[in-house]
Coordinates of C-alpha atoms and ligand atoms in Angstrom, one line a residue:
X260 CA 89.2 95.5 11.6
X261 CA 88.5 91.9 12.8
X262 CA 86.8 92.8 16.1
X263 CA 84.6 95.3 14.5
X264 CA 83.7 92.7 11.8
X265 CA 82.8 90.0 14.4
X266 CA 80.5 92.4 16.2
X267 CA 78.8 93.5 13.0
X268 CA 78.2 89.9 12.0
X269 CA 76.4 89.3 15.2
X270 CA 74.2 92.4 14.7
X271 CA 73.6 92.3 10.9
X272 CA 74.2 88.8 9.6
X273 CA 77.1 87.4 7.8
X274 CA 76.1 88.0 4.1
X275 CA 75.5 91.8 4.5
X276 CA 78.7 92.1 6.5
X277 CA 80.9 90.2 4.0
X278 CA 79.8 92.7 1.4
X279 CA 80.5 95.7 3.7
X280 CA 83.9 94.2 4.6
X281 CA 84.9 93.7 1.0
X282 CA 84.0 97.3 0.2
X283 CA 85.8 98.6 3.2
X284 CA 88.9 96.7 2.3
X285 CA 88.7 97.8 -1.3
X286 CA 88.4 101.5 -0.4
X287 CA 91.7 101.3 1.5
X288 CA 93.4 99.0 -1.0
X289 CA 95.2 100.6 -3.9
X290 CA 98.5 102.1 -4.9
X291 CA 100.4 104.5 -2.8
X292 CA 103.7 106.3 -2.8
X293 CA 104.5 104.8 0.5
X294 CA 103.1 102.3 3.0
X295 CA 104.1 102.7 6.7
X296 CA 103.7 99.6 8.9
X297 CA 102.9 100.4 12.5
X298 CA 101.1 103.2 14.4
X299 CA 103.4 103.8 17.4
X300 CA 105.7 106.8 17.9
X301 CA 107.5 106.0 14.6
X302 CA 104.6 105.1 12.3
X303 CA 102.5 108.1 13.4
X304 CA 105.3 110.6 12.7
X305 CA 106.4 108.9 9.5
X306 CA 102.9 109.0 8.0
X307 CA 102.5 112.6 9.1
X308 CA 105.8 113.7 7.6
X309 CA 105.2 111.9 4.3
X310 CA 101.6 113.2 4.0
X311 CA 102.8 116.8 4.7
X312 CA 105.5 116.4 2.0
X313 CA 102.8 115.5 -0.5
X314 CA 103.3 111.7 -0.7
X315 CA 100.3 109.5 -1.0
X316 CA 100.8 107.4 2.1
X317 CA 98.9 104.7 4.0
X318 CA 99.6 103.3 7.4
X319 CA 98.8 99.7 8.4
X320 CA 98.5 98.7 12.0
X321 CA 97.8 95.3 13.6
X322 CA 96.2 96.8 16.7
X323 CA 92.7 98.3 16.8
X324 CA 94.2 101.7 17.7
X325 CA 97.4 103.8 17.8
X326 CA 100.2 103.3 20.4
X327 CA 102.5 100.5 19.2
X328 CA 104.4 99.3 22.3
X329 CA 102.1 101.3 24.5
X330 CA 99.0 99.7 22.9
X331 CA 100.2 96.2 23.5
X332 CA 102.2 96.3 26.7
X333 CA 99.4 97.4 29.1
X334 CA 100.3 95.2 32.0
X335 CA 100.0 96.7 35.5
X336 CA 103.0 98.8 36.3
X337 CA 104.0 99.4 32.7
X338 CA 105.9 102.6 32.5
X339 CA 108.6 104.2 30.6
X340 CA 112.2 104.4 31.9
X341 CA 112.8 107.7 30.2
X342 CA 111.6 110.7 32.1
X343 CA 108.3 112.5 31.1
X344 CA 109.9 115.7 29.7
X345 CA 112.1 113.8 27.3
X346 CA 109.6 111.0 26.3
X347 CA 107.6 112.9 23.6
X348 CA 107.8 114.4 20.2
X349 CA 109.9 117.5 19.8
X350 CA 108.1 118.7 16.6
X351 CA 105.0 119.9 18.3
X352 CA 106.1 123.0 20.2
X353 CA 102.6 124.3 21.0
X354 CA 101.3 120.9 22.1
X355 CA 104.3 120.3 24.3
X356 CA 103.4 123.4 26.2
X357 CA 99.8 122.1 26.8
X358 CA 100.6 118.5 27.6
X359 CA 100.6 118.0 31.4
X360 CA 103.7 116.5 32.9
X361 CA 102.7 115.0 36.2
X362 CA 105.0 112.2 37.2
X363 CA 108.7 111.8 36.7
X364 CA 108.2 108.7 34.5
X365 CA 105.1 108.5 32.3
X366 CA 102.9 105.4 32.8
X367 CA 101.5 103.3 30.0
X368 CA 98.0 104.9 30.1
X369 CA 99.5 108.4 30.0
X370 CA 101.8 107.6 27.0
X371 CA 98.9 105.9 25.2
X372 CA 96.7 108.9 25.8
X373 CA 99.5 111.2 24.5
X374 CA 99.8 109.3 21.3
X375 CA 96.0 109.1 20.8
X376 CA 95.8 112.9 21.4
X377 CA 98.6 113.5 18.9
X378 CA 97.0 111.2 16.3
X379 CA 93.7 113.1 16.8
X380 CA 95.3 116.6 16.5
X381 CA 97.2 115.7 13.4
X382 CA 94.1 114.0 11.9
X383 CA 96.1 110.8 11.3
X384 CA 93.5 108.2 12.0
X385 CA 92.1 108.5 8.5
X386 CA 95.5 107.6 7.0
X387 CA 95.7 104.3 8.9
X388 CA 94.0 101.0 8.5
X389 CA 93.7 99.3 11.9
X390 CA 93.3 95.6 12.6
X391 CA 95.5 94.9 9.6
X392 CA 98.4 92.6 10.6
X393 CA 100.9 92.6 7.7
X394 CA 102.1 89.1 6.8
X395 CA 103.6 89.6 3.3
X396 CA 105.8 92.4 1.9
X397 CA 107.0 91.4 -1.5
X398 CA 109.0 93.3 -4.1
X399 CA 108.1 93.1 -7.7
X400 CA 111.4 93.3 -9.7
X401 CA 109.6 94.2 -12.9
X402 CA 107.3 96.9 -11.6
X403 CA 109.7 98.0 -8.9
X404 CA 106.9 98.2 -6.4
X405 CA 106.1 96.5 -3.2
X406 CA 102.9 94.6 -2.6
X407 CA 101.9 94.5 1.1
X408 CA 99.3 92.1 2.3
X409 CA 97.6 91.9 5.6
X410 CA 95.8 89.0 7.3
X411 CA 92.5 90.8 7.0
X412 CA 92.6 90.6 3.2
X413 CA 93.9 94.1 2.6
X414 CA 96.4 94.4 -0.3
X415 CA 98.2 97.6 -1.2
X416 CA 101.0 98.4 -3.5
X417 CA 103.6 101.2 -3.1
X418 CA 106.9 102.4 -4.3
X419 CA 108.2 102.7 -0.7
X420 CA 107.7 100.7 2.4
X421 CA 108.7 102.0 5.8
X422 CA 108.7 99.6 8.7
X423 CA 107.8 101.3 12.0
X424 CA 107.1 98.0 13.7
X425 CA 109.1 98.6 16.8
X426 CA 112.4 97.0 17.9
X427 CA 110.8 95.1 20.8
X428 CA 107.4 94.0 19.5
X429 CA 107.8 90.4 18.4
X430 CA 107.1 88.8 21.7
X431 CA 108.9 85.6 22.6
X432 CA 107.0 83.1 24.7
X433 CA 109.0 80.0 25.4
X434 CA 107.2 76.6 25.0
X435 CA 107.0 74.8 28.3
X436 CA 105.8 71.2 28.1
X437 CA 102.3 71.0 29.4
X438 CA 101.4 74.7 29.0
X439 CA 98.3 73.9 27.0
X440 CA 96.9 71.8 29.8
X441 CA 97.3 74.4 32.5
X442 CA 93.8 74.8 34.1
X443 CA 94.3 78.5 35.1
X444 CA 94.8 81.6 33.0
X445 CA 98.0 82.5 31.1
X446 CA 99.0 86.0 30.1
X447 CA 101.9 87.7 28.4
X448 CA 103.0 91.2 29.5
X449 CA 103.6 91.9 25.8
X450 CA 99.9 91.4 24.9
X451 CA 98.1 92.1 28.1
X452 CA 94.3 92.1 27.9
X453 CA 92.4 95.4 27.5
X454 CA 90.1 94.4 30.3
X455 CA 91.3 94.3 34.0
X456 CA 92.7 90.9 34.9
X457 CA 91.2 89.7 38.2
X458 CA 94.1 88.8 40.5
X459 CA 92.6 89.1 44.0
X460 CA 92.7 85.8 45.8
X461 CA 94.8 84.2 43.0
X462 CA 98.1 82.5 43.2
X463 CA 100.3 83.9 40.4
X464 CA 103.5 82.6 38.9
X465 CA 105.7 85.1 37.1
X466 CA 108.3 83.9 34.6
X467 CA 110.9 86.5 33.6
X468 CA 112.7 89.2 35.4
X469 CA 113.7 91.7 32.7
X470 CA 112.3 95.2 32.5
X471 CA 108.7 93.9 32.1
X472 CA 108.9 91.4 34.9
X473 CA 110.6 93.9 37.2
X474 CA 107.7 96.4 36.6
X475 CA 104.8 94.0 36.9
X476 CA 106.0 92.1 40.0
X477 CA 105.2 94.8 42.6
X478 CA 101.7 95.3 41.1
X479 CA 101.0 91.6 41.0
X480 CA 102.2 91.2 44.6
X481 CA 99.9 94.1 45.7
X482 CA 96.8 92.5 44.1
X483 CA 97.3 88.7 44.2
X484 CA 97.1 86.3 47.1
X485 CA 100.6 85.1 46.3
X486 CA 103.3 85.5 43.7
X487 CA 106.0 83.0 42.9
X488 CA 108.8 84.4 40.7
X489 CA 110.6 82.0 38.5
X490 CA 114.0 83.7 37.9
X491 CA 116.5 82.4 35.3
X492 CA 118.9 85.3 35.5
X493 CA 119.2 87.8 38.4
X494 CA 119.3 91.4 37.2
X495 CA 121.0 94.6 38.3
X496 CA 117.8 96.6 38.9
X497 CA 118.2 100.3 39.4
X498 CA 115.6 102.2 41.5
X499 CA 113.4 104.5 39.4
X500 CA 112.4 106.9 42.2
X501 CA 109.1 107.7 40.6
X502 CA 107.6 110.9 42.0
X503 CA 105.2 113.7 41.3
X504 CA 106.9 116.5 39.4
X505 CA 107.0 119.9 41.1
X506 CA 104.8 122.2 39.0
X507 CA 107.4 125.0 39.3
X508 CA 110.0 122.7 37.8
X509 CA 107.7 121.8 35.0
X510 CA 107.0 125.5 34.3
X511 CA 110.8 126.2 34.1
X512 CA 111.2 123.2 31.9
X513 CA 108.6 124.2 29.5
X514 CA 110.0 127.7 29.3
X515 CA 113.2 126.2 28.1
X516 CA 111.9 123.3 26.1
X517 CA 113.3 124.2 22.8
X518 CA 116.8 124.5 24.1
X519 CA 116.5 121.2 26.0
X520 CA 115.3 119.5 22.9
X521 CA 118.2 120.9 20.9
X522 CA 120.7 119.5 23.5
X523 CA 118.8 116.2 23.7
X524 CA 119.4 115.6 20.0
X525 CA 123.2 115.8 20.2
X526 CA 123.6 113.6 23.2
X527 CA 124.7 109.9 23.0
X528 CA 121.5 108.6 24.5
X529 CA 118.8 111.1 23.8
X530 CA 118.7 112.4 27.3
X531 CA 120.7 115.6 28.2
X532 CA 122.5 114.5 31.3
X533 CA 126.2 115.2 31.5
X534 CA 128.2 112.1 30.4
X535 CA 130.8 111.1 33.1
X536 CA 134.3 112.0 32.1
X537 CA 136.3 110.2 34.8
X538 CA 137.2 106.6 35.3
X539 CA 136.5 105.1 38.7
X540 CA 140.2 104.1 38.7
X541 CA 141.2 107.8 39.0
X542 CA 139.2 108.2 42.2
X543 CA 139.9 107.2 45.8
X544 CA 137.5 104.4 46.9
X545 CA 135.5 106.8 49.2
X546 CA 134.8 109.2 46.3
X547 CA 133.7 106.3 44.1
X548 CA 131.3 105.1 46.7
X549 CA 129.9 108.6 47.3
X550 CA 129.4 109.0 43.6
X551 CA 127.5 105.7 43.3
X552 CA 125.4 106.5 46.4
X553 CA 124.4 109.8 44.9
X554 CA 123.5 108.3 41.5
X555 CA 121.6 105.5 43.3
X556 CA 119.7 108.1 45.3
X557 CA 118.7 110.1 42.2
X558 CA 117.8 106.8 40.4
X559 CA 117.0 105.9 36.8
X560 CA 119.3 107.4 34.2
X561 CA 121.6 109.0 36.8
X562 CA 122.7 105.6 37.9
X563 CA 122.5 104.0 34.4
X564 CA 124.6 106.6 32.6
X565 CA 125.9 108.9 35.3
X566 CA 128.7 107.1 37.3
X567 CA 132.0 106.4 35.5
X568 CA 133.2 107.0 32.0
X569 CA 134.3 103.4 31.7
X570 CA 131.6 101.5 33.5
X571 CA 130.8 99.3 30.5
X572 CA 134.3 99.2 29.0
X573 CA 136.6 98.4 31.9
X574 CA 136.1 95.0 33.6
X575 CA 137.6 96.4 36.8
X576 CA 135.4 99.5 36.9
X577 CA 132.4 97.4 36.0
X578 CA 133.1 95.1 38.9
X579 CA 133.0 98.2 41.2
X580 CA 129.6 99.1 40.0
X581 CA 128.3 95.5 40.1
X582 CA 129.6 95.1 43.7
X583 CA 127.9 98.4 44.7
X584 CA 124.5 97.1 43.3
X585 CA 125.0 93.7 45.0
X586 CA 125.6 95.5 48.3
X587 CA 122.4 97.5 47.8
X588 CA 120.5 94.3 47.2
X589 CA 121.9 92.8 50.4
X590 CA 120.8 95.9 52.3
X591 CA 117.3 95.9 51.0
X592 CA 116.4 92.2 51.2
X593 CA 115.6 90.9 54.7
X594 CA 116.3 87.2 54.0
X595 CA 120.0 86.6 53.2
X596 CA 119.2 83.5 51.2
X597 CA 116.7 85.4 49.0
X598 CA 119.3 88.2 48.7
X599 CA 121.9 85.9 47.5
X600 CA 119.6 84.5 44.7
X601 CA 118.8 88.0 43.6
X602 CA 122.5 89.1 43.3
X603 CA 123.5 88.9 39.7
X604 CA 126.7 87.0 39.1
X605 CA 126.4 85.8 35.5
X606 CA 127.0 88.9 33.5
X607 CA 128.7 92.3 33.8
X608 CA 126.7 95.3 35.0
X609 CA 124.9 97.1 32.2
X610 CA 125.5 94.4 29.5
X611 CA 121.9 93.2 29.7
X612 CA 119.5 96.1 29.5
X613 CA 119.3 97.3 33.1
X614 CA 115.7 97.3 34.4
X615 CA 114.5 100.4 36.3
X616 CA 112.2 99.4 39.1
X617 CA 109.9 100.8 41.7
X618 CA 109.9 98.7 44.9
X619 CA 111.3 95.7 42.9
X620 CA 113.7 94.4 45.5
X621 CA 111.5 95.5 48.4
X622 CA 108.7 93.4 47.1
X623 CA 110.6 90.2 47.9
X624 CA 110.3 91.2 51.6
X625 CA 106.5 90.7 51.4
X626 CA 105.2 87.5 53.0
X627 CA 103.2 86.7 49.8
X628 CA 106.2 86.7 47.4
X629 CA 108.6 83.8 46.9
X630 CA 111.5 83.3 44.6
X631 CA 112.6 80.2 42.6
X632 CA 116.1 80.2 41.2
X633 CA 115.7 78.3 37.9
X634 CA 119.4 77.8 37.6
X635 CA 119.4 75.7 40.7
X636 CA 115.8 74.4 40.3
X637 CA 114.7 74.5 36.6
X638 CA 111.2 74.3 35.3
X639 CA 110.4 70.7 34.3
X640 CA 106.9 71.3 33.0
X641 CA 103.7 73.1 33.4
X642 CA 101.0 70.9 34.9
X643 CA 97.2 71.5 35.0
X644 CA 97.7 72.8 38.6
X645 CA 100.8 74.9 38.2
X646 CA 104.5 74.8 37.5
X647 CA 106.7 71.9 38.4
X648 CA 110.3 72.5 38.9
X649 CA 112.9 69.9 39.7
X650 CA 112.4 70.1 43.4
X651 CA 108.7 71.0 43.8
X652 CA 105.3 71.6 42.4
X653 CA 104.1 75.2 42.7
X654 CA 100.3 75.4 42.6
X655 CA 99.1 78.4 40.6
X656 CA 95.9 80.0 39.2
X657 CA 97.6 82.4 36.9
X658 CA 100.9 82.3 34.9
X659 CA 102.3 85.6 33.7
X660 CA 105.0 85.4 31.0
X661 CA 107.4 88.4 30.9
X662 CA 109.8 86.5 28.7
X663 CA 110.9 89.1 26.3
X664 CA 111.1 89.7 22.5
X665 CA 112.9 88.6 19.4
X666 CA 114.5 92.0 19.4
X667 CA 115.2 94.2 16.4
X668 CA 115.0 91.5 13.7
X669 CA 112.0 89.6 14.8
X670 CA 109.4 92.2 14.0
X671 CA 110.9 92.7 10.6
X672 CA 111.2 89.0 9.7
X673 CA 107.6 88.3 10.8
X674 CA 106.4 90.7 8.1
X675 CA 107.3 88.1 5.5
X676 CA 109.6 90.4 3.5
X677 CA 110.8 89.2 0.1
X678 CA 113.1 91.5 -1.7
X679 CA 114.8 91.6 -5.1
X680 CA 115.2 88.2 -6.9
X681 CA 112.8 86.6 -4.5
X682 CA 115.2 86.7 -1.5
X683 CA 113.6 86.4 1.9
X684 CA 114.8 88.9 4.5
X685 CA 115.5 86.1 7.0
X686 CA 117.7 84.3 4.4
X687 CA 119.6 87.5 3.6
X688 CA 120.1 87.8 7.4
X689 CA 120.8 84.2 8.1
X690 CA 124.3 85.1 9.4
X691 CA 123.1 88.2 11.2
X692 CA 121.5 91.5 10.0
X693 CA 123.3 93.6 7.4
X694 CA 122.1 97.2 7.0
X695 CA 123.4 100.5 6.0
X696 CA 122.9 103.0 8.9
X697 CA 120.2 100.6 10.2
X698 CA 118.0 102.2 7.6
X699 CA 118.2 100.1 4.4
X700 CA 119.2 96.6 3.5
X701 CA 121.0 95.7 0.2
X702 CA 118.7 93.6 -2.0
X703 CA 115.6 95.3 -0.6
X704 CA 115.1 98.5 -2.6
X705 CA 112.9 101.3 -1.3
X706 CA 112.4 99.5 2.0
X707 CA 113.3 101.6 5.1
X708 CA 113.5 100.4 8.6
X709 CA 113.0 102.5 11.7
X710 CA 114.9 101.5 14.8
X711 CA 116.0 98.3 13.1
X712 CA 119.4 96.5 13.6
X713 CA 122.3 98.8 13.1
X714 CA 120.3 101.8 14.4
X715 CA 121.0 103.4 17.8
X716 CA 117.2 103.4 18.6
X717 CA 117.0 100.9 21.4
X718 CA 120.0 102.1 23.3
X719 CA 118.6 105.7 23.4
X720 CA 115.5 107.5 24.5
X721 CA 113.7 106.0 21.6
X722 CA 111.4 108.9 20.4
X723 CA 114.5 111.0 19.8
X724 CA 116.1 108.4 17.6
X725 CA 112.7 107.8 15.9
X726 CA 112.4 111.5 15.0
X727 CA 115.9 111.5 13.5
X728 CA 115.1 108.4 11.4
X729 CA 111.7 109.7 10.3
X730 CA 113.0 113.1 9.3
X731 CA 116.0 111.7 7.5
X732 CA 113.9 109.2 5.6
X733 CA 111.3 111.9 4.7
X734 CA 114.0 114.2 3.4
X735 CA 115.6 111.3 1.4
X736 CA 112.3 110.5 -0.3
X737 CA 111.8 114.2 -1.2
X738 CA 115.3 114.3 -2.5
X739 CA 114.7 111.3 -4.7
X740 CA 111.5 112.8 -6.0
X741 CA 113.1 116.1 -6.7
X742 CA 116.0 114.5 -8.6
X743 CA 113.8 112.3 -10.7
X744 CA 114.9 109.0 -9.1
X745 CA 112.4 106.2 -8.7
X746 CA 114.1 104.8 -5.6
X747 CA 117.2 103.9 -3.7
X748 CA 118.9 100.9 -2.3
X749 CA 121.8 100.4 0.1
X750 CA 125.0 99.5 -1.7
X751 CA 126.3 96.1 -0.4
X752 CA 129.8 97.5 0.4
X753 CA 128.4 100.4 2.3
X754 CA 126.2 98.0 4.3
X755 CA 129.1 95.7 5.0
X756 CA 131.2 98.6 6.2
X757 CA 128.4 99.9 8.5
X758 CA 127.6 96.4 9.8
X759 CA 131.3 95.9 10.6
X760 CA 131.4 99.3 12.3
X761 CA 128.4 98.5 14.5
X762 CA 130.2 95.4 15.7
X763 CA 133.6 97.1 16.1
X764 CA 132.1 99.7 18.3
X765 CA 130.3 97.0 20.4
X766 CA 133.6 95.1 20.7
X767 CA 135.2 98.1 22.5
X768 CA 132.7 97.4 25.3
X769 CA 131.7 94.5 27.6
X770 CA 128.3 94.3 25.9
X771 CA 129.1 91.3 23.7
X772 CA 130.1 89.2 26.7
X773 CA 126.5 88.8 28.0
X774 CA 123.7 86.5 26.9
X775 CA 121.3 89.4 26.2
X776 CA 118.6 90.3 23.6
X777 CA 121.1 92.9 22.3
X778 CA 123.1 89.8 21.2
X779 CA 120.1 87.8 20.0
X780 CA 121.1 85.3 22.7
X781 CA 117.5 85.0 24.2
X782 CA 116.2 83.4 21.0
X783 CA 117.3 79.8 20.3
X784 CA 119.1 79.6 16.9
X785 CA 119.4 83.4 16.4
X786 CA 122.9 84.4 15.2
X787 CA 124.9 85.8 18.1
X788 CA 125.6 89.3 16.9
X789 CA 125.4 92.7 18.6
X790 CA 122.3 94.3 17.1
X791 CA 122.0 98.0 17.9
X792 CA 124.6 100.8 17.2
X793 CA 126.1 102.0 20.4
X794 CA 128.3 104.7 19.0
X795 CA 125.8 107.3 20.2
X796 CA 122.9 109.1 18.7
X797 CA 124.7 112.4 18.3
X798 CA 127.5 110.8 16.4
X799 CA 125.0 108.8 14.3
X800 CA 123.0 111.9 13.5
X801 CA 126.1 113.7 12.3
X802 CA 127.0 110.8 10.1
X803 CA 123.5 110.6 8.6
X804 CA 123.5 114.4 8.0
X805 CA 126.9 114.3 6.2
X806 CA 125.6 111.5 4.0
X807 CA 122.5 113.5 3.1
X808 CA 124.6 116.6 2.4
X809 CA 126.9 114.6 0.2
X810 CA 124.2 113.4 -2.1
X811 CA 123.7 110.0 -0.3
X812 CA 126.9 108.1 -0.9
X813 CA 126.5 104.4 -0.1
X814 CA 123.0 104.4 -1.6
X815 CA 122.4 103.4 -5.2
X816 CA 119.9 106.0 -6.5
X817 CA 118.3 106.2 -9.8
X818 CA 116.0 104.9 -12.4
X819 CA 115.1 101.3 -12.1
X820 CA 117.5 99.8 -14.6
X821 CA 120.5 101.9 -13.4
X822 CA 119.8 101.2 -9.8
X823 CA 119.5 97.4 -10.3
X824 CA 122.5 97.2 -12.4
X825 CA 124.6 99.3 -10.1
X826 CA 123.5 97.3 -7.1
X827 CA 124.2 94.0 -8.8
X828 CA 127.5 95.2 -10.0
X829 CA 128.5 96.5 -6.5
X830 CA 127.6 93.0 -5.1
Ligands
NAP351 P1 113.8 90.7 28.7 O1 114.5 91.8 29.2 O2 114.3 89.9 27.5 O3 113.5 89.7 29.9 C1 112.9 88.4 29.6 C2 113.0 87.6 30.9 O4 112.4 86.3 30.7 C3 114.4 87.4 31.4 O5 114.4 87.4 32.7 C4 114.7 86.0 30.8 O6 115.7 85.3 31.5 C5 113.3 85.3 31.0 N1 113.1 84.2 30.2 C6 113.1 84.1 28.9 N2 112.9 82.8 28.5 C7 112.8 82.1 29.6 C8 112.7 80.7 29.9 N3 112.6 79.8 28.9 N4 112.6 80.3 31.1 C9 112.8 81.2 32.1 N5 112.9 82.5 32.0 C10 113.0 82.9 30.7 O7 112.3 91.1 28.2 P2 111.4 92.3 28.8 O8 111.5 92.3 30.3 O9 110.1 92.3 28.2 O10 112.2 93.6 28.3 C11 112.7 93.7 27.0 C12 113.1 95.1 26.7 O11 111.9 95.9 26.5 C13 113.7 95.8 27.8 O12 115.1 95.4 28.0 C14 113.5 97.2 27.5 O13 114.4 97.6 26.5 C15 112.1 97.2 26.9 N6 111.2 97.5 28.0 C16 111.2 98.7 28.5 C17 110.4 99.1 29.5 C18 110.5 100.5 30.1 O14 111.0 101.4 29.5 N7 110.1 100.7 31.2 C19 109.6 98.1 30.1 C20 109.5 96.9 29.6 C21 110.4 96.5 28.5 P3 117.2 85.4 31.0 O15 117.7 86.8 31.4 O16 117.9 84.3 31.6 O17 117.2 85.3 29.4

């Protein structure tokens, strides 16, 4: 609401507007059955499901419109790595027939338009307050209700709170000495301006070569006078092979959409491609290479998930895949010195989220692009004129930070959550997050998290995981209502078992060996713990369904007194 308010003040004078503001806030303040925080894929669907189930629900969103990730990350080149036909809701069978599928991967403007259209069709805008950045979510032990406050002054209370804040939404921008004195412009990919950023004739510095950096680089290079990439860790980038979709294929697709959706829901990653069943070690070298070549030619998910059954569990097989990608980098890059810097050697293939790029490596062959290897030549400081590394000063007009997120836990901790007995969420999670099914946290009754730690969300095609979470939560709340319970809480022993299971599954793979955001390793001081559940979405769904069918074991249900005593007792 802030932007609207500033404009109104200019037009109508501060006194009148303060009154209007207070009235506007009060009309949305009040008591609800549930508050949902966030208006991306998760928040929109959660509000819809709860509203349709007869709950009084209010959504709060920091941005001025819907979209979540796709509202904020509007940098040039922003695009989804999941293919268009899978990256959408499955609960709108009529709308999915109408929605045009034009390119293999949907771009940020297309996804944003999709979510805006869905919000309009389902009449969801009236259920949200926009421009409301939540900074306090506090449980009242006596009343057993949550009080949610936003920076714009809005306060609401509710029995239930559902966080739909996104797993990758708390941006992390490292502090470089001197950054405040830089004379040019500085932008983050994670909060890119809504207006076009003028780049023509500018010398741009790009810090960060994860998925965002990999996507933005080719666009920056096309527009700017020059781009200098400051790379700390070389990545194994997979080619996306973006292309226009053949309308005949789309037609066929749509004719079979429901069956495709059904299959999608039982896959490990939310995309129905066949999982490889053979180890590379069972194949002659020529067959392995041919398989890698074919997967590389098809691009995207086919290379990420389509080569060998043990690509991220066997160090030997992983090395085969890594060598293959390094050989491709060598083939693409003209300058062997640049190629060497771009070949990843610090982590196993796939253990940091593999970026999917369009012309990423090819862009380094352009005369206006140069690469600084920060491991050999670290950044010393930012100066008014640019970035100074140990060996040189790099004059710049623009600095772009594509430096990642405080993943999974950051967006929850930033809400200022205080649970039962005044315990802050970040204190409860000081040694690493502890959740039951990634959905509830002991000590935080009636608080549900979507795609939080312990959920498979970020290692899947996210909307599929989101739909599972949302539907499960909505059914749980209906169950509680029907059975006369005033809430639920994760039992500590169930959360401990789930958290241990999440780590055990990760420990069967090479993932924990890398300094990745999966491990919290990109944030100084964050506990080094594998955050998402990688046992597969299909397996997870079955587990959640069994728990629901069994009357929700592992959750303490009930009237306030019973629930609190049981939860304390179990602790
Ligand atoms: P990221 O993968 O965490 O990459 C951040 C980059 O910034 C890394 O190269 C990192 O280097 C670098 N960096 C961080 N701090 C630095 C410092 N102090 N000095 C120099 N370099 C520094 O973040 P992201 O690219 O925003 O992507 C995050 C996740 O969001 C992705 O993995 C993906 O899940 C999602 N995403 C998806 C899409 C898509 O679907 N197309 C697009 C964008 C993002 P190190 O590697 O050395 O830490």
